[in-house]
Amino acid sequence: MDTLMDPAVRTFVEVMEIWVPEGDRLVPGGGHYGSRSAFAEASRKTSFARGEGLPGKAWAEERPIVLKTFEGSYFQRTEAAAEAGLTSAVAIPVFAGRTLKAVLVVLCSDDADRFGAIEVWAENAGTLTLDDGYYGAARQFEEISQRTTFKRGQGLPGSVWSSKTPILMRDLGQGYGFMRSESAGRVGLNTGLGLPVPTPDGTIYALTLLTASGTPIARRFEIWDARAAKVGAPGKAVLTDGICDRTGPLWDFETDRMVAAWQGPVGRALGSGLPVIDTGAGAAGYASVVALPIHRGGELAHIVAWYC
């Protein structure tokens, strides 16, 4: 794996942070804040009760939540966010059965040249419809998405819904199963990562991260399978799909790429069952890596990782 640091890339997501339960509150569990030291300091001094602020609301409502504007909302760090140029956020709860393990929050800035999408799709009368999403400057793509529905197995969200597994889709603008390919191609969206977000009541939301080359959500995506039926025993995960701006496709079915519990960021997510944000050597020459576990039936089933 290449360990040279890439030149700075302007990314779609600016800040990522983890909130973990401690008693009856959510407390900071790590994050990547870049140069936004004042916002990082404000976050380190903050905690949330159930239902309080964006992380607490995702906890109480037991679902992923998109917040497109902070001013006048329940967001609690509005002044610090405004000073840092942050304008919107998505909160992703991580449940193992009925137990909340953590809440991952990603925060974005808004300007005329920032294209991408973070979408939440939910079941509505037997189809998936857009619950909410943040699209940056991709307004036309947002409008089309609001009018789009998916059946089971259809498109990226429908395929995630049907399989209950994370899925990586390439060449979004070329079709190949991506239903909004024409509009995606217009704004430069080229890679999509879809993942299920299980909830305690059994509802599975489909979260999609759609990235453009100019303002990517990530430069590298990985999907790791930790199911015992796949790896043979707990405490291991195998890389089943991935793509990297540097090296292209990552899979190699002749030599499985295995990771053990506590080995690197993916291994730490595997061992702890918690999301991990690494800004050190584990980021493999990138500014940061996120390893997000996906639990199914109370057991850890997959880990998705993205490198920024």
C-alpha positions in Angstrom: 0.0 0.0 0.0 1.3 3.4 -1.0 2.2 5.4 2.1 3.2 8.7 0.5 0.9 11.6 1.5 -1.1 12.9 -1.4 -1.2 16.7 -2.2 -4.1 18.4 -0.3 -7.4 17.6 -2.0 -10.5 19.7 -1.4 -13.0 17.2 0.0 -16.8 17.1 0.1 -16.8 16.3 3.9 -14.8 18.7 6.1 -15.1 17.2 9.6 -15.9 13.7 11.0 -16.5 12.9 14.6 -17.6 10.0 16.8 -19.9 10.2 19.8 -20.1 7.2 22.2 -22.5 6.5 25.1 -21.2 7.1 28.6 -24.0 6.6 31.1 -27.0 8.6 29.9 -24.9 10.9 27.6 -22.9 10.8 24.4 -19.3 12.0 24.8 -16.6 12.6 22.2 -14.9 9.4 20.9 -12.4 10.9 18.4 -12.6 12.8 15.2 -10.9 14.5 12.3 -11.2 18.3 12.4 -8.3 19.3 10.1 -7.3 22.9 10.8 -10.6 23.7 12.6 -9.0 23.7 16.1 -11.7 26.0 17.7 -14.5 23.7 16.6 -12.6 20.7 17.8 -12.1 22.3 21.2 -15.8 23.2 21.4 -16.7 19.6 20.5 -14.3 18.2 23.2 -16.1 20.2 25.8 -19.6 19.0 24.7 -21.8 16.1 25.5 -25.3 15.2 24.5 -28.3 13.7 26.3 -30.7 11.4 24.4 -32.6 13.7 22.1 -30.2 16.6 22.5 -28.3 18.1 19.6 -27.8 16.2 16.4 -26.0 13.1 17.9 -28.6 12.9 20.6 -31.5 13.2 18.1 -30.1 10.3 16.0 -29.9 8.3 19.2 -33.4 9.1 20.3 -35.0 8.6 16.9 -32.8 5.6 16.1 -32.2 6.5 12.5 -29.7 8.5 10.4 -30.5 12.2 10.2 -29.5 14.9 7.7 -29.4 18.5 9.0 -29.0 20.9 6.1 -28.8 24.1 8.1 -27.7 24.9 11.7 -29.1 28.4 12.2 -32.3 28.2 14.2 -32.1 24.4 14.5 -31.4 22.0 17.4 -27.7 21.9 16.5 -25.9 23.0 19.6 -22.5 24.2 18.3 -23.9 26.7 15.8 -21.6 29.6 16.5 -18.5 27.5 16.5 -19.7 25.7 13.3 -20.3 29.1 11.6 -16.8 30.3 12.5 -15.4 27.1 11.0 -17.4 27.4 7.8 -19.5 24.3 8.5 -23.1 24.5 7.3 -24.6 21.0 7.3 -24.2 17.5 8.9 -25.3 13.9 8.7 -25.6 11.7 11.9 -25.3 8.0 11.5 -26.1 5.8 14.5 -24.4 2.5 14.9 -26.6 -0.1 16.6 -25.9 -3.7 17.6 -29.3 -5.1 18.1 -31.0 -2.6 20.5 -27.7 -1.3 21.8 -26.3 2.0 20.6 -22.6 1.6 20.0 -21.8 5.1 18.7 -23.0 8.0 16.5 -20.8 9.0 13.5 -21.3 12.6 12.5 -19.9 14.1 9.2 -20.0 17.8 8.7 -19.8 19.7 5.4 -19.4 23.2 4.0 -21.5 24.7 1.3 -20.3 26.6 -1.8 -20.9 26.8 -5.5 -18.2 24.3 -6.5 -18.8 21.5 -4.0 -20.5 18.5 -5.6 -21.4 15.1 -4.1 -24.2 13.5 -2.2 -24.9 11.9 1.2 -28.3 10.4 1.0 -30.7 8.5 3.4 -33.3 6.3 1.8 -36.2 4.8 3.8 -39.0 2.3 3.0 -42.3 3.9 2.1 -45.2 1.7 1.1 -43.0 -1.1 -0.3 -40.5 1.1 -2.1 -37.5 3.2 -1.1 -37.9 7.0 -1.2 -35.5 9.7 -0.3 -35.8 10.5 3.4 -33.3 13.4 3.1 -29.9 14.2 1.7 -27.1 16.7 1.3 -25.9 17.5 -2.2 -23.7 20.6 -2.0 -24.1 22.4 -5.3 -25.6 19.4 -7.1 -29.1 21.0 -7.0 -30.5 19.4 -10.2 -29.3 15.9 -9.0 -31.0 16.6 -5.7 -34.3 17.4 -7.4 -34.2 14.3 -9.5 -33.4 12.2 -6.4 -36.4 13.6 -4.6 -38.6 12.3 -7.4 -36.9 8.9 -7.6 -38.1 5.6 -5.9 -36.4 2.2 -5.8 -37.8 -1.3 -5.6 -35.9 -4.1 -3.9 -32.7 -4.9 -5.8 -33.1 -1.8 -8.0 -30.2 0.8 -8.2 -27.7 1.3 -5.5 -30.1 2.0 -2.6 -32.5 -0.9 -3.7 -29.6 -3.3 -3.9 -28.4 -2.4 -0.4 -32.0 -2.8 0.9 -32.4 -6.2 -0.7 -29.0 -7.7 0.2 -28.6 -5.9 3.6 -24.9 -5.6 2.7 -22.7 -2.7 1.7 -22.2 -2.3 -2.1 -19.7 -0.3 -4.1 -20.8 1.0 -7.5 -18.4 2.5 -10.1 -18.8 4.7 -13.2 -22.1 6.2 -12.0 -22.4 8.4 -15.1 -22.2 5.4 -17.4 -25.3 3.5 -16.1 -24.4 -0.1 -15.2 -27.3 -0.3 -12.7 -27.2 3.3 -11.4 -30.6 4.7 -12.3 -29.7 8.4 -12.1 -26.7 8.0 -14.3 -27.4 10.8 -16.8 -27.8 13.5 -14.0 -24.9 12.0 -12.1 -22.6 12.3 -15.1 -23.5 16.0 -15.5 -22.1 16.9 -12.1 -19.2 14.4 -12.2 -20.4 11.8 -9.7 -18.4 8.7 -10.4 -18.3 6.3 -7.4 -21.1 5.3 -5.0 -20.9 3.5 -1.7 -24.2 2.2 -0.3 -24.5 0.7 3.1 -27.4 -0.5 5.3 -28.0 1.3 8.6 -29.8 -1.2 10.9 -32.1 0.1 13.6 -33.6 -1.5 16.8 -37.1 -1.7 15.3 -35.8 -3.8 12.4 -36.0 -1.0 9.8 -33.0 -0.8 7.6 -32.2 2.5 6.1 -29.9 2.7 3.0 -27.2 5.3 3.2 -25.4 6.3 0.0 -22.2 8.2 -0.4 -21.8 9.5 -3.9 -18.4 11.1 -4.7 -17.1 13.3 -7.5 -13.5 13.6 -8.6 -13.3 17.4 -8.0 -14.6 17.3 -4.4 -14.4 13.7 -3.4 -16.0 12.3 -0.2 -13.0 9.9 -0.2 -10.1 8.9 -2.3 -10.3 5.2 -1.4 -13.2 2.9 -0.4 -13.1 -0.6 1.1 -15.7 -3.2 2.0 -14.7 -5.8 4.6 -16.8 -8.9 5.3 -16.6 -10.1 8.9 -19.4 -12.7 8.9 -18.3 -16.1 10.2 -19.7 -17.8 7.2 -17.2 -15.9 5.1 -14.1 -15.8 7.3 -14.6 -19.0 9.2 -14.3 -17.6 12.7 -14.9 -14.4 14.7 -12.3 -11.8 15.0 -11.3 -11.6 11.3 -12.5 -9.8 8.2 -11.7 -10.1 4.5 -11.6 -7.4 1.9 -14.3 -8.2 -0.7 -14.4 -5.0 -2.7 -12.6 -1.6 -2.9 -11.4 1.1 -5.2 -8.6 3.6 -4.9 -7.7 6.8 -6.8 -4.0 5.8 -6.6 -4.1 2.1 -7.5 -7.5 1.4 -9.0 -9.4 -1.8 -8.0 -8.3 -3.3 -4.7 -9.8 -6.8 -4.7 -7.7 -9.9 -5.4 -9.6 -13.1 -5.3 -6.5 -15.2 -5.7 -5.0 -13.9 -2.5 -7.6 -12.9 0.1 -6.7 -9.8 2.0 -7.5 -10.5 5.6 -7.3 -8.4 8.7 -7.5 -9.5 12.4 -9.1 -7.8 15.3 -7.2 -4.7 16.5 -4.9 -4.7 13.5 -5.0 -1.2 12.0 -8.1 1.0 11.9 -10.3 -1.7 10.3 -9.1 -4.2 12.9 -9.9 -1.8 15.7 -13.4 -1.4 14.4 -13.6 -5.2 14.1 -12.3 -5.7 17.7 -14.4 -3.0 19.4 -17.5 -3.0 17.3 -17.2 0.8 17.3 -16.5 3.3 14.4 -12.8 4.4 14.2 -11.4 7.6 12.9 -7.6 7.5 12.4 -5.5 10.5 11.4 -2.1 8.9 12.1 -0.1 6.1 10.5 -3.2 3.9 10.1 -4.5 6.4 7.5 -1.9 5.0 5.1 -0.7 8.4 3.8 -4.2 10.0 3.7 -5.3 12.8 6.0 -7.8 10.4 7.7 -9.5 7.0 7.5 -13.0 6.1 8.8 -13.8 2.5 9.6 -17.5 2.0 10.2 -18.9 -1.3 11.5 -22.3 -2.6 10.4 -24.0 -5.0 12.8 -26.6 -7.5 11.8 -28.7 -9.5 14.2 -26.5 -8.2 17.0 -23.3 -9.5 15.4 -20.7 -7.5 13.5 -21.2 -8.3 9.8 -19.3 -5.8 7.7 -16.9 -2.9 8.0 -16.8 -0.1 5.4 -13.7 2.1 5.3 -13.1 5.3 3.4 -9.8 7.3 3.2 -9.8 11.1 2.7 
